[in-house]
């Protein structure tokens, strides 16, 4: 409560009643967040009846972690509402936006801390002879971990001039996102995946599947769209632990190549396709590590585009072998 006869508070009275230091009040005043009502005859600051509530609001906003520019926007909105110029659908939006931004930032910090904790446990729990290697792997992964090296790897693998939309759809399926609350084993798998894609390719350029050269840029978009559907169907079979065999998934798989090549689905086409796919370069280790990254702790292995592709190739091999016999 103000002690002065004019209802105004001195800077010391305001600081005492708000539970802060005089230096804090002066800081917010000098920054324009806490306007003073007047100056005394001796030049001392005087604050009006609303100053205590405003100072308490500033302290609350700062306690939530809001930076000063955000605090200023919230106060400006409050002032506009009090003046009758800011009421309506947007009232409180500055505070809502600021809180939402803080929550996003805090979520990112928590994910980074969980990742760091799992990485520390990975080092703590490994045998002494393996620590140097694990530290080397972890040191090459930025914190929080980035998927940019994985995306670059696949952009070099995909056909040149492939349309942006199907390329982005493939990258979304092929590039695993780091788990928000990873187990140490998932951190190790992601670090190994990062090292794998950064490793120089032997012989210069990365080998490309024959399918890319045959389909071309435009046909590749058709091919990968069809493969995405076939992989999803094969994933259902993998989760059900069914053996590779004929059915909708295999027919969709073959149809993707038929559409991309402008061919017809015949037994001869399937036989030639099976041989071509068997000769294509493989990156099995990549998909093994992806499965380790995306599989929940203690859960069954999650299908990947790689495991789905292998299931479909096995189904195609079995079908063509049976037809030949």
PDB file of C-alpha atoms in Angstrom:
ATOM      1  CA  UNK A   1       0.000   0.000   0.000  1.00  0.00           C
ATOM      2  CA  UNK A   2       1.284   3.489  -0.840  1.00  0.00           C
ATOM      3  CA  UNK A   3       2.478   5.569   2.083  1.00  0.00           C
ATOM      4  CA  UNK A   4       2.690   8.963   0.361  1.00  0.00           C
ATOM      5  CA  UNK A   5      -0.170  11.457   0.744  1.00  0.00           C
ATOM      6  CA  UNK A   6      -0.554  11.814  -3.031  1.00  0.00           C
ATOM      7  CA  UNK A   7      -1.050   8.047  -3.554  1.00  0.00           C
ATOM      8  CA  UNK A   8       2.239   7.678  -5.374  1.00  0.00           C
ATOM      9  CA  UNK A   9       5.048   5.336  -4.392  1.00  0.00           C
ATOM     10  CA  UNK A  10       8.733   6.047  -4.280  1.00  0.00           C
ATOM     11  CA  UNK A  11      11.041   3.620  -6.025  1.00  0.00           C
ATOM     12  CA  UNK A  12      12.055   2.176  -2.673  1.00  0.00           C
ATOM     13  CA  UNK A  13       8.419   1.674  -1.563  1.00  0.00           C
ATOM     14  CA  UNK A  14       7.538  -0.001  -4.854  1.00  0.00           C
ATOM     15  CA  UNK A  15      10.567  -2.283  -4.676  1.00  0.00           C
ATOM     16  CA  UNK A  16       9.806  -3.289  -1.077  1.00  0.00           C
ATOM     17  CA  UNK A  17       6.136  -4.062  -1.754  1.00  0.00           C
ATOM     18  CA  UNK A  18       6.968  -6.047  -4.905  1.00  0.00           C
ATOM     19  CA  UNK A  19       9.760  -7.987  -3.182  1.00  0.00           C
ATOM     20  CA  UNK A  20      12.463  -6.865  -5.602  1.00  0.00           C
ATOM     21  CA  UNK A  21      15.498  -4.635  -5.424  1.00  0.00           C
ATOM     22  CA  UNK A  22      15.548  -0.944  -6.285  1.00  0.00           C
ATOM     23  CA  UNK A  23      18.009  -1.839  -9.042  1.00  0.00           C
ATOM     24  CA  UNK A  24      15.397  -4.148 -10.631  1.00  0.00           C
ATOM     25  CA  UNK A  25      12.725  -1.426 -10.601  1.00  0.00           C
ATOM     26  CA  UNK A  26      15.165   1.027 -12.124  1.00  0.00           C
ATOM     27  CA  UNK A  27      16.105  -1.473 -14.834  1.00  0.00           C
ATOM     28  CA  UNK A  28      12.493  -1.976 -15.929  1.00  0.00           C
ATOM     29  CA  UNK A  29      11.836   1.749 -15.738  1.00  0.00           C
ATOM     30  CA  UNK A  30      14.829   2.630 -17.860  1.00  0.00           C
ATOM     31  CA  UNK A  31      13.712   0.011 -20.376  1.00  0.00           C
ATOM     32  CA  UNK A  32      10.263   1.562 -20.677  1.00  0.00           C
ATOM     33  CA  UNK A  33       8.423  -1.444 -19.254  1.00  0.00           C
ATOM     34  CA  UNK A  34       7.461   0.338 -16.033  1.00  0.00           C
ATOM     35  CA  UNK A  35       6.560   3.967 -16.678  1.00  0.00           C
ATOM     36  CA  UNK A  36       6.942   6.390 -13.795  1.00  0.00           C
ATOM     37  CA  UNK A  37       4.108   8.782 -12.981  1.00  0.00           C
ATOM     38  CA  UNK A  38       6.265  11.756 -12.101  1.00  0.00           C
ATOM     39  CA  UNK A  39       9.382  12.993 -10.356  1.00  0.00           C
ATOM     40  CA  UNK A  40       9.566  14.483  -6.889  1.00  0.00           C
ATOM     41  CA  UNK A  41      10.920  17.969  -6.258  1.00  0.00           C
ATOM     42  CA  UNK A  42      14.261  16.320  -5.552  1.00  0.00           C
ATOM     43  CA  UNK A  43      14.176  14.435  -8.851  1.00  0.00           C
ATOM     44  CA  UNK A  44      13.240  11.049  -7.389  1.00  0.00           C
ATOM     45  CA  UNK A  45      10.993   8.688  -9.354  1.00  0.00           C
ATOM     46  CA  UNK A  46       7.351   8.351  -8.329  1.00  0.00           C
ATOM     47  CA  UNK A  47       5.056   5.517  -9.427  1.00  0.00           C
ATOM     48  CA  UNK A  48       1.285   5.411  -9.754  1.00  0.00           C
ATOM     49  CA  UNK A  49      -1.249   2.974  -8.225  1.00  0.00           C
ATOM     50  CA  UNK A  50      -1.010   0.563 -11.194  1.00  0.00           C
ATOM     51  CA  UNK A  51       2.752   0.217 -11.022  1.00  0.00           C
ATOM     52  CA  UNK A  52       2.752  -2.567  -8.410  1.00  0.00           C
ATOM     53  CA  UNK A  53       0.448  -4.809 -10.453  1.00  0.00           C
ATOM     54  CA  UNK A  54       2.424  -4.111 -13.598  1.00  0.00           C
ATOM     55  CA  UNK A  55       5.709  -4.904 -11.873  1.00  0.00           C
ATOM     56  CA  UNK A  56       4.298  -8.169 -10.531  1.00  0.00           C
ATOM     57  CA  UNK A  57       3.120  -9.069 -14.044  1.00  0.00           C
ATOM     58  CA  UNK A  58       6.588  -8.368 -15.440  1.00  0.00           C
ATOM     59  CA  UNK A  59       8.135 -10.586 -12.785  1.00  0.00           C
ATOM     60  CA  UNK A  60       5.672 -13.402 -13.569  1.00  0.00           C
ATOM     61  CA  UNK A  61       6.390 -13.216 -17.279  1.00  0.00           C
ATOM     62  CA  UNK A  62      10.125 -13.197 -16.696  1.00  0.00           C
ATOM     63  CA  UNK A  63       9.780 -16.170 -14.320  1.00  0.00           C
ATOM     64  CA  UNK A  64       8.188 -18.082 -17.228  1.00  0.00           C
ATOM     65  CA  UNK A  65      11.323 -17.407 -19.249  1.00  0.00           C
ATOM     66  CA  UNK A  66       9.893 -14.800 -21.607  1.00  0.00           C
ATOM     67  CA  UNK A  67      12.572 -12.494 -23.046  1.00  0.00           C
ATOM     68  CA  UNK A  68      12.146  -8.750 -22.665  1.00  0.00           C
ATOM     69  CA  UNK A  69      10.837  -8.135 -26.221  1.00  0.00           C
ATOM     70  CA  UNK A  70       8.059 -10.673 -25.599  1.00  0.00           C
ATOM     71  CA  UNK A  71       7.263  -9.085 -22.223  1.00  0.00           C
ATOM     72  CA  UNK A  72       7.014  -5.707 -23.937  1.00  0.00           C
ATOM     73  CA  UNK A  73       4.540  -7.089 -26.516  1.00  0.00           C
ATOM     74  CA  UNK A  74       2.342  -8.556 -23.776  1.00  0.00           C
ATOM     75  CA  UNK A  75       2.356  -5.272 -21.840  1.00  0.00           C
ATOM     76  CA  UNK A  76       1.630  -3.234 -24.958  1.00  0.00           C
ATOM     77  CA  UNK A  77      -1.373  -5.448 -25.674  1.00  0.00           C
ATOM     78  CA  UNK A  78      -2.579  -5.046 -22.087  1.00  0.00           C
ATOM     79  CA  UNK A  79      -2.248  -1.276 -22.412  1.00  0.00           C
ATOM     80  CA  UNK A  80      -4.190  -1.319 -25.683  1.00  0.00           C
ATOM     81  CA  UNK A  81      -6.987  -3.353 -24.107  1.00  0.00           C
ATOM     82  CA  UNK A  82      -7.146  -1.000 -21.118  1.00  0.00           C
ATOM     83  CA  UNK A  83      -7.374   1.925 -23.507  1.00  0.00           C
ATOM     84  CA  UNK A  84     -10.218   0.233 -25.395  1.00  0.00           C
ATOM     85  CA  UNK A  85      -8.268  -0.101 -28.647  1.00  0.00           C
ATOM     86  CA  UNK A  86      -7.243  -3.754 -28.458  1.00  0.00           C
ATOM     87  CA  UNK A  87     -10.318  -5.662 -27.347  1.00  0.00           C
ATOM     88  CA  UNK A  88     -11.757  -8.387 -29.523  1.00  0.00           C
ATOM     89  CA  UNK A  89     -10.713 -11.686 -31.039  1.00  0.00           C
ATOM     90  CA  UNK A  90      -7.002 -10.896 -30.722  1.00  0.00           C
ATOM     91  CA  UNK A  91      -7.058 -10.098 -27.019  1.00  0.00           C
ATOM     92  CA  UNK A  92      -4.405 -12.085 -25.177  1.00  0.00           C
ATOM     93  CA  UNK A  93      -2.784 -13.292 -28.398  1.00  0.00           C
ATOM     94  CA  UNK A  94       0.616 -11.825 -27.518  1.00  0.00           C
ATOM     95  CA  UNK A  95       0.719 -13.823 -24.287  1.00  0.00           C
ATOM     96  CA  UNK A  96      -0.546 -16.974 -26.003  1.00  0.00           C
ATOM     97  CA  UNK A  97       2.065 -16.661 -28.744  1.00  0.00           C
ATOM     98  CA  UNK A  98       4.835 -16.031 -26.241  1.00  0.00           C
ATOM     99  CA  UNK A  99       3.854 -19.024 -24.092  1.00  0.00           C
ATOM    100  CA  UNK A 100       3.562 -21.257 -27.170  1.00  0.00           C
ATOM    101  CA  UNK A 101       7.027 -20.183 -28.267  1.00  0.00           C
ATOM    102  CA  UNK A 102       8.455 -20.940 -24.847  1.00  0.00           C
ATOM    103  CA  UNK A 103       6.852 -24.401 -24.886  1.00  0.00           C
ATOM    104  CA  UNK A 104       8.360 -25.144 -28.290  1.00  0.00           C
ATOM    105  CA  UNK A 105      11.773 -24.037 -27.126  1.00  0.00           C
ATOM    106  CA  UNK A 106      11.477 -26.013 -23.910  1.00  0.00           C
ATOM    107  CA  UNK A 107      10.453 -29.108 -25.869  1.00  0.00           C
ATOM    108  CA  UNK A 108      13.578 -28.804 -27.993  1.00  0.00           C
ATOM    109  CA  UNK A 109      15.736 -28.400 -24.894  1.00  0.00           C
ATOM    110  CA  UNK A 110      14.143 -31.445 -23.246  1.00  0.00           C
ATOM    111  CA  UNK A 111      14.723 -33.576 -26.347  1.00  0.00           C
ATOM    112  CA  UNK A 112      18.360 -32.474 -26.424  1.00  0.00           C
ATOM    113  CA  UNK A 113      18.764 -33.297 -22.723  1.00  0.00           C
ATOM    114  CA  UNK A 114      17.171 -36.737 -23.143  1.00  0.00           C
ATOM    115  CA  UNK A 115      19.516 -37.432 -26.040  1.00  0.00           C
ATOM    116  CA  UNK A 116      22.519 -36.310 -23.997  1.00  0.00           C
ATOM    117  CA  UNK A 117      21.445 -38.466 -21.053  1.00  0.00           C
ATOM    118  CA  UNK A 118      21.125 -41.557 -23.267  1.00  0.00           C
ATOM    119  CA  UNK A 119      24.525 -40.816 -24.839  1.00  0.00           C
ATOM    120  CA  UNK A 120      26.135 -40.526 -21.399  1.00  0.00           C
ATOM    121  CA  UNK A 121      24.572 -43.830 -20.337  1.00  0.00           C
ATOM    122  CA  UNK A 122      25.860 -45.393 -23.534  1.00  0.00           C
ATOM    123  CA  UNK A 123      29.406 -44.425 -22.609  1.00  0.00           C
ATOM    124  CA  UNK A 124      28.938 -45.320 -18.942  1.00  0.00           C
ATOM    125  CA  UNK A 125      27.557 -48.796 -19.633  1.00  0.00           C
ATOM    126  CA  UNK A 126      29.903 -49.912 -22.413  1.00  0.00           C
ATOM    127  CA  UNK A 127      33.048 -52.014 -21.786  1.00  0.00           C
ATOM    128  CA  UNK A 128      36.182 -49.873 -21.294  1.00  0.00           C
ATOM    129  CA  UNK A 129      37.723 -51.187 -24.500  1.00  0.00           C
ATOM    130  CA  UNK A 130      34.819 -49.837 -26.588  1.00  0.00           C
ATOM    131  CA  UNK A 131      34.614 -46.356 -25.069  1.00  0.00           C
ATOM    132  CA  UNK A 132      37.069 -44.682 -27.424  1.00  0.00           C
ATOM    133  CA  UNK A 133      35.146 -45.901 -30.474  1.00  0.00           C
ATOM    134  CA  UNK A 134      31.795 -44.848 -29.040  1.00  0.00           C
ATOM    135  CA  UNK A 135      33.096 -41.428 -28.087  1.00  0.00           C
ATOM    136  CA  UNK A 136      34.339 -40.991 -31.655  1.00  0.00           C
ATOM    137  CA  UNK A 137      30.924 -41.938 -33.050  1.00  0.00           C
ATOM    138  CA  UNK A 138      29.038 -39.680 -30.645  1.00  0.00           C
ATOM    139  CA  UNK A 139      31.395 -36.777 -31.230  1.00  0.00           C
ATOM    140  CA  UNK A 140      30.495 -36.740 -34.935  1.00  0.00           C
ATOM    141  CA  UNK A 141      26.763 -36.333 -34.184  1.00  0.00           C
ATOM    142  CA  UNK A 142      25.667 -32.757 -33.447  1.00  0.00           C
ATOM    143  CA  UNK A 143      23.457 -32.100 -30.467  1.00  0.00           C
ATOM    144  CA  UNK A 144      20.563 -32.157 -30.845  1.00  0.00           C
ATOM    145  CA  UNK A 145      21.082 -34.738 -33.600  1.00  0.00           C
ATOM    146  CA  UNK A 146      20.484 -33.679 -37.195  1.00  0.00           C
ATOM    147  CA  UNK A 147      19.103 -35.748 -40.076  1.00  0.00           C
ATOM    148  CA  UNK A 148      20.766 -33.504 -42.687  1.00  0.00           C
ATOM    149  CA  UNK A 149      23.624 -35.970 -43.461  1.00  0.00           C
ATOM    150  CA  UNK A 150      21.078 -38.752 -44.068  1.00  0.00           C
ATOM    151  CA  UNK A 151      19.027 -36.545 -46.389  1.00  0.00           C
ATOM    152  CA  UNK A 152      22.172 -35.589 -48.337  1.00  0.00           C
ATOM    153  CA  UNK A 153      23.034 -39.267 -48.715  1.00  0.00           C
ATOM    154  CA  UNK A 154      19.666 -40.042 -50.284  1.00  0.00           C
ATOM    155  CA  UNK A 155      19.658 -36.990 -52.528  1.00  0.00           C
ATOM    156  CA  UNK A 156      22.834 -38.407 -54.060  1.00  0.00           C
ATOM    157  CA  UNK A 157      21.181 -41.819 -54.436  1.00  0.00           C
ATOM    158  CA  UNK A 158      17.900 -40.670 -56.000  1.00  0.00           C
ATOM    159  CA  UNK A 159      17.713 -40.057 -59.757  1.00  0.00           C
ATOM    160  CA  UNK A 160      18.884 -36.620 -60.925  1.00  0.00           C
ATOM    161  CA  UNK A 161      16.109 -34.110 -61.633  1.00  0.00           C
ATOM    162  CA  UNK A 162      13.548 -36.248 -59.843  1.00  0.00           C
ATOM    163  CA  UNK A 163      10.454 -34.075 -59.121  1.00  0.00           C
ATOM    164  CA  UNK A 164      10.509 -32.434 -55.700  1.00  0.00           C
ATOM    165  CA  UNK A 165       7.273 -33.888 -54.320  1.00  0.00           C
ATOM    166  CA  UNK A 166       8.055 -37.612 -54.779  1.00  0.00           C
ATOM    167  CA  UNK A 167      11.659 -36.984 -53.692  1.00  0.00           C
ATOM    168  CA  UNK A 168      10.421 -35.361 -50.465  1.00  0.00           C
ATOM    169  CA  UNK A 169       7.972 -38.218 -49.866  1.00  0.00           C
ATOM    170  CA  UNK A 170      10.768 -40.755 -50.252  1.00  0.00           C
ATOM    171  CA  UNK A 171      13.083 -38.831 -47.929  1.00  0.00           C
ATOM    172  CA  UNK A 172      10.367 -38.745 -45.293  1.00  0.00           C
ATOM    173  CA  UNK A 173      10.160 -42.545 -45.383  1.00  0.00           C
ATOM    174  CA  UNK A 174      13.895 -43.238 -45.727  1.00  0.00           C
ATOM    175  CA  UNK A 175      15.296 -40.759 -43.184  1.00  0.00           C
ATOM    176  CA  UNK A 176      14.474 -41.755 -39.594  1.00  0.00           C
ATOM    177  CA  UNK A 177      13.786 -39.040 -37.047  1.00  0.00           C
ATOM    178  CA  UNK A 178      15.789 -39.348 -33.804  1.00  0.00           C
ATOM    179  CA  UNK A 179      13.547 -40.656 -30.984  1.00  0.00           C
ATOM    180  CA  UNK A 180      12.384 -37.987 -28.537  1.00  0.00           C
ATOM    181  CA  UNK A 181      13.271 -40.190 -25.550  1.00  0.00           C
ATOM    182  CA  UNK A 182      15.943 -42.542 -26.908  1.00  0.00           C
ATOM    183  CA  UNK A 183      17.433 -45.617 -25.314  1.00  0.00           C
ATOM    184  CA  UNK A 184      21.250 -45.798 -25.340  1.00  0.00           C
ATOM    185  CA  UNK A 185      21.060 -48.458 -28.078  1.00  0.00           C
ATOM    186  CA  UNK A 186      19.046 -46.097 -30.285  1.00  0.00           C
ATOM    187  CA  UNK A 187      21.628 -43.348 -29.803  1.00  0.00           C
ATOM    188  CA  UNK A 188      24.365 -45.787 -30.832  1.00  0.00           C
ATOM    189  CA  UNK A 189      22.401 -46.894 -33.919  1.00  0.00           C
ATOM    190  CA  UNK A 190      21.808 -43.290 -35.000  1.00  0.00           C
ATOM    191  CA  UNK A 191      25.492 -42.432 -34.499  1.00  0.00           C
ATOM    192  CA  UNK A 192      26.505 -45.450 -36.577  1.00  0.00           C
ATOM    193  CA  UNK A 193      23.983 -44.444 -39.242  1.00  0.00           C
ATOM    194  CA  UNK A 194      25.501 -40.970 -39.309  1.00  0.00           C
ATOM    195  CA  UNK A 195      28.994 -42.471 -39.723  1.00  0.00           C
ATOM    196  CA  UNK A 196      27.781 -44.816 -42.466  1.00  0.00           C
ATOM    197  CA  UNK A 197      26.381 -42.084 -44.708  1.00  0.00           C
ATOM    198  CA  UNK A 198      29.441 -39.871 -44.213  1.00  0.00           C
ATOM    199  CA  UNK A 199      31.836 -42.615 -45.230  1.00  0.00           C
ATOM    200  CA  UNK A 200      33.362 -42.074 -48.702  1.00  0.00           C
ATOM    201  CA  UNK A 201      32.097 -44.446 -51.376  1.00  0.00           C
ATOM    202  CA  UNK A 202      34.683 -46.819 -52.795  1.00  0.00           C
ATOM    203  CA  UNK A 203      35.396 -46.253 -56.456  1.00  0.00           C
ATOM    204  CA  UNK A 204      34.191 -42.655 -56.503  1.00  0.00           C
ATOM    205  CA  UNK A 205      30.499 -42.133 -57.114  1.00  0.00           C
ATOM    206  CA  UNK A 206      27.797 -44.044 -55.276  1.00  0.00           C
ATOM    207  CA  UNK A 207      26.388 -46.828 -57.510  1.00  0.00           C
ATOM    208  CA  UNK A 208      22.837 -46.272 -58.691  1.00  0.00           C
ATOM    209  CA  UNK A 209      20.165 -48.952 -59.111  1.00  0.00           C
ATOM    210  CA  UNK A 210      19.497 -50.027 -62.673  1.00  0.00           C
ATOM    211  CA  UNK A 211      15.845 -49.014 -62.136  1.00  0.00           C
ATOM    212  CA  UNK A 212      16.868 -45.355 -62.061  1.00  0.00           C
ATOM    213  CA  UNK A 213      18.601 -45.455 -65.415  1.00  0.00           C
ATOM    214  CA  UNK A 214      15.723 -47.288 -67.092  1.00  0.00           C
ATOM    215  CA  UNK A 215      12.925 -45.158 -65.644  1.00  0.00           C
ATOM    216  CA  UNK A 216      14.538 -41.732 -66.043  1.00  0.00           C
ATOM    217  CA  UNK A 217      13.575 -38.676 -63.988  1.00  0.00           C
ATOM    218  CA  UNK A 218       9.869 -38.642 -64.866  1.00  0.00           C
ATOM    219  CA  UNK A 219       9.446 -42.405 -64.651  1.00  0.00           C
ATOM    220  CA  UNK A 220      11.213 -42.453 -61.289  1.00  0.00           C
ATOM    221  CA  UNK A 221       8.474 -40.309 -59.798  1.00  0.00           C
ATOM    222  CA  UNK A 222       5.908 -42.890 -60.925  1.00  0.00           C
ATOM    223  CA  UNK A 223       8.148 -45.710 -59.724  1.00  0.00           C
ATOM    224  CA  UNK A 224       8.686 -44.356 -56.225  1.00  0.00           C
ATOM    225  CA  UNK A 225       5.023 -43.483 -55.764  1.00  0.00           C
ATOM    226  CA  UNK A 226       4.112 -47.073 -56.607  1.00  0.00           C
ATOM    227  CA  UNK A 227       6.888 -48.493 -54.439  1.00  0.00           C
ATOM    228  CA  UNK A 228       5.686 -46.466 -51.448  1.00  0.00           C
ATOM    229  CA  UNK A 229       2.269 -48.144 -51.676  1.00  0.00           C
ATOM    230  CA  UNK A 230       3.812 -51.587 -52.119  1.00  0.00           C
ATOM    231  CA  UNK A 231       6.154 -51.083 -49.157  1.00  0.00           C
ATOM    232  CA  UNK A 232       3.223 -50.085 -46.968  1.00  0.00           C
ATOM    233  CA  UNK A 233       1.360 -53.260 -47.927  1.00  0.00           C
ATOM    234  CA  UNK A 234       4.481 -55.358 -47.341  1.00  0.00           C
ATOM    235  CA  UNK A 235       4.897 -53.699 -43.940  1.00  0.00           C
ATOM    236  CA  UNK A 236       1.519 -55.118 -42.928  1.00  0.00           C
ATOM    237  CA  UNK A 237       2.757 -58.589 -43.874  1.00  0.00           C
ATOM    238  CA  UNK A 238       6.009 -58.088 -41.976  1.00  0.00           C
ATOM    239  CA  UNK A 239       4.203 -57.006 -38.813  1.00  0.00           C
ATOM    240  CA  UNK A 240       2.044 -60.117 -39.082  1.00  0.00           C
ATOM    241  CA  UNK A 241       5.259 -62.169 -39.524  1.00  0.00           C
ATOM    242  CA  UNK A 242       4.017 -63.695 -42.792  1.00  0.00           C
ATOM    243  CA  UNK A 243       6.443 -65.368 -45.163  1.00  0.00           C
ATOM    244  CA  UNK A 244       7.074 -63.652 -48.530  1.00  0.00           C
ATOM    245  CA  UNK A 245       4.532 -64.730 -51.120  1.00  0.00           C
ATOM    246  CA  UNK A 246       2.182 -63.626 -53.888  1.00  0.00           C
ATOM    247  CA  UNK A 247      -0.623 -61.187 -53.241  1.00  0.00           C
ATOM    248  CA  UNK A 248      -1.606 -57.528 -53.380  1.00  0.00           C
ATOM    249  CA  UNK A 249       1.743 -56.275 -52.088  1.00  0.00           C
ATOM    250  CA  UNK A 250       3.766 -58.152 -54.712  1.00  0.00           C
ATOM    251  CA  UNK A 251       1.395 -57.187 -57.530  1.00  0.00           C
ATOM    252  CA  UNK A 252       1.655 -53.519 -56.531  1.00  0.00           C
ATOM    253  CA  UNK A 253       5.443 -53.827 -56.375  1.00  0.00           C
ATOM    254  CA  UNK A 254       5.648 -55.188 -59.909  1.00  0.00           C
ATOM    255  CA  UNK A 255       3.044 -52.692 -61.155  1.00  0.00           C
ATOM    256  CA  UNK A 256       5.271 -49.825 -60.005  1.00  0.00           C
ATOM    257  CA  UNK A 257       8.061 -51.016 -62.320  1.00  0.00           C
ATOM    258  CA  UNK A 258       5.601 -51.794 -65.138  1.00  0.00           C
ATOM    259  CA  UNK A 259       4.246 -48.231 -65.013  1.00  0.00           C
ATOM    260  CA  UNK A 260       7.692 -46.642 -64.810  1.00  0.00           C
ATOM    261  CA  UNK A 261       9.074 -48.693 -67.715  1.00  0.00           C
ATOM    262  CA  UNK A 262       5.967 -48.537 -69.917  1.00  0.00           C
ATOM    263  CA  UNK A 263       5.982 -52.348 -70.081  1.00  0.00           C
ATOM    264  CA  UNK A 264       3.443 -55.152 -69.582  1.00  0.00           C
ATOM    265  CA  UNK A 265       3.193 -57.402 -66.552  1.00  0.00           C
ATOM    266  CA  UNK A 266       4.138 -60.823 -67.910  1.00  0.00           C
ATOM    267  CA  UNK A 267       5.969 -63.819 -66.409  1.00  0.00           C
ATOM    268  CA  UNK A 268       9.014 -62.887 -68.508  1.00  0.00           C
ATOM    269  CA  UNK A 269       8.943 -59.304 -67.197  1.00  0.00           C
ATOM    270  CA  UNK A 270       8.809 -60.582 -63.621  1.00  0.00           C
ATOM    271  CA  UNK A 271      11.710 -62.953 -64.258  1.00  0.00           C
ATOM    272  CA  UNK A 272      13.880 -60.202 -65.762  1.00  0.00           C
ATOM    273  CA  UNK A 273      12.895 -57.791 -62.984  1.00  0.00           C
ATOM    274  CA  UNK A 274      13.876 -60.331 -60.319  1.00  0.00           C
ATOM    275  CA  UNK A 275      17.319 -60.679 -61.892  1.00  0.00           C
ATOM    276  CA  UNK A 276      17.746 -56.930 -62.200  1.00  0.00           C
ATOM    277  CA  UNK A 277      16.803 -56.317 -58.570  1.00  0.00           C
ATOM    278  CA  UNK A 278      19.173 -59.054 -57.410  1.00  0.00           C
ATOM    279  CA  UNK A 279      22.041 -57.280 -59.200  1.00  0.00           C
ATOM    280  CA  UNK A 280      21.230 -53.793 -57.862  1.00  0.00           C
ATOM    281  CA  UNK A 281      23.541 -52.303 -55.210  1.00  0.00           C
ATOM    282  CA  UNK A 282      22.389 -52.916 -51.654  1.00  0.00           C
ATOM    283  CA  UNK A 283      22.658 -50.877 -48.487  1.00  0.00           C
ATOM    284  CA  UNK A 284      21.403 -53.473 -46.021  1.00  0.00           C
ATOM    285  CA  UNK A 285      23.415 -52.018 -43.154  1.00  0.00           C
ATOM    286  CA  UNK A 286      21.602 -48.692 -43.539  1.00  0.00           C
ATOM    287  CA  UNK A 287      18.188 -50.302 -43.136  1.00  0.00           C
ATOM    288  CA  UNK A 288      19.342 -52.481 -40.232  1.00  0.00           C
ATOM    289  CA  UNK A 289      20.401 -49.353 -38.351  1.00  0.00           C
ATOM    290  CA  UNK A 290      17.182 -47.521 -39.305  1.00  0.00           C
ATOM    291  CA  UNK A 291      15.181 -50.383 -37.769  1.00  0.00           C
ATOM    292  CA  UNK A 292      17.195 -50.051 -34.547  1.00  0.00           C
ATOM    293  CA  UNK A 293      16.569 -46.287 -34.438  1.00  0.00           C
ATOM    294  CA  UNK A 294      12.789 -46.406 -35.005  1.00  0.00           C
ATOM    295  CA  UNK A 295      11.890 -49.544 -33.048  1.00  0.00           C
ATOM    296  CA  UNK A 296      10.455 -48.686 -29.596  1.00  0.00           C
ATOM    297  CA  UNK A 297      12.257 -50.016 -26.548  1.00  0.00           C
ATOM    298  CA  UNK A 298      11.507 -53.700 -26.114  1.00  0.00           C
ATOM    299  CA  UNK A 299       9.121 -53.730 -29.080  1.00  0.00           C
ATOM    300  CA  UNK A 300       9.165 -55.859 -32.246  1.00  0.00           C
ATOM    301  CA  UNK A 301      11.271 -54.571 -35.136  1.00  0.00           C
ATOM    302  CA  UNK A 302       9.458 -51.917 -37.169  1.00  0.00           C
ATOM    303  CA  UNK A 303       9.349 -52.430 -40.963  1.00  0.00           C
ATOM    304  CA  UNK A 304      11.505 -50.104 -43.052  1.00  0.00           C
ATOM    305  CA  UNK A 305      11.482 -49.464 -46.801  1.00  0.00           C
ATOM    306  CA  UNK A 306      14.555 -51.705 -46.897  1.00  0.00           C
ATOM    307  CA  UNK A 307      12.962 -54.651 -45.086  1.00  0.00           C
ATOM    308  CA  UNK A 308       9.783 -54.235 -47.135  1.00  0.00           C
ATOM    309  CA  UNK A 309      11.850 -54.228 -50.348  1.00  0.00           C
ATOM    310  CA  UNK A 310      13.657 -57.404 -49.265  1.00  0.00           C
ATOM    311  CA  UNK A 311      10.329 -59.111 -48.460  1.00  0.00           C
ATOM    312  CA  UNK A 312       8.934 -58.186 -51.877  1.00  0.00           C
ATOM    313  CA  UNK A 313      12.082 -59.289 -53.717  1.00  0.00           C
ATOM    314  CA  UNK A 314      11.935 -62.626 -51.894  1.00  0.00           C
ATOM    315  CA  UNK A 315       8.287 -62.962 -52.860  1.00  0.00           C
ATOM    316  CA  UNK A 316       9.148 -62.179 -56.505  1.00  0.00           C
ATOM    317  CA  UNK A 317      12.062 -64.658 -56.480  1.00  0.00           C
ATOM    318  CA  UNK A 318       9.818 -67.376 -55.069  1.00  0.00           C
ATOM    319  CA  UNK A 319       7.121 -66.734 -57.643  1.00  0.00           C
ATOM    320  CA  UNK A 320       9.492 -66.722 -60.622  1.00  0.00           C
ATOM    321  CA  UNK A 321      11.286 -69.846 -59.364  1.00  0.00           C
ATOM    322  CA  UNK A 322       7.958 -71.661 -59.032  1.00  0.00           C
ATOM    323  CA  UNK A 323       6.949 -70.579 -62.549  1.00  0.00           C
ATOM    324  CA  UNK A 324      10.250 -71.800 -63.990  1.00  0.00           C
ATOM    325  CA  UNK A 325       9.939 -75.148 -62.224  1.00  0.00           C
TER     326      UNK A 325
END
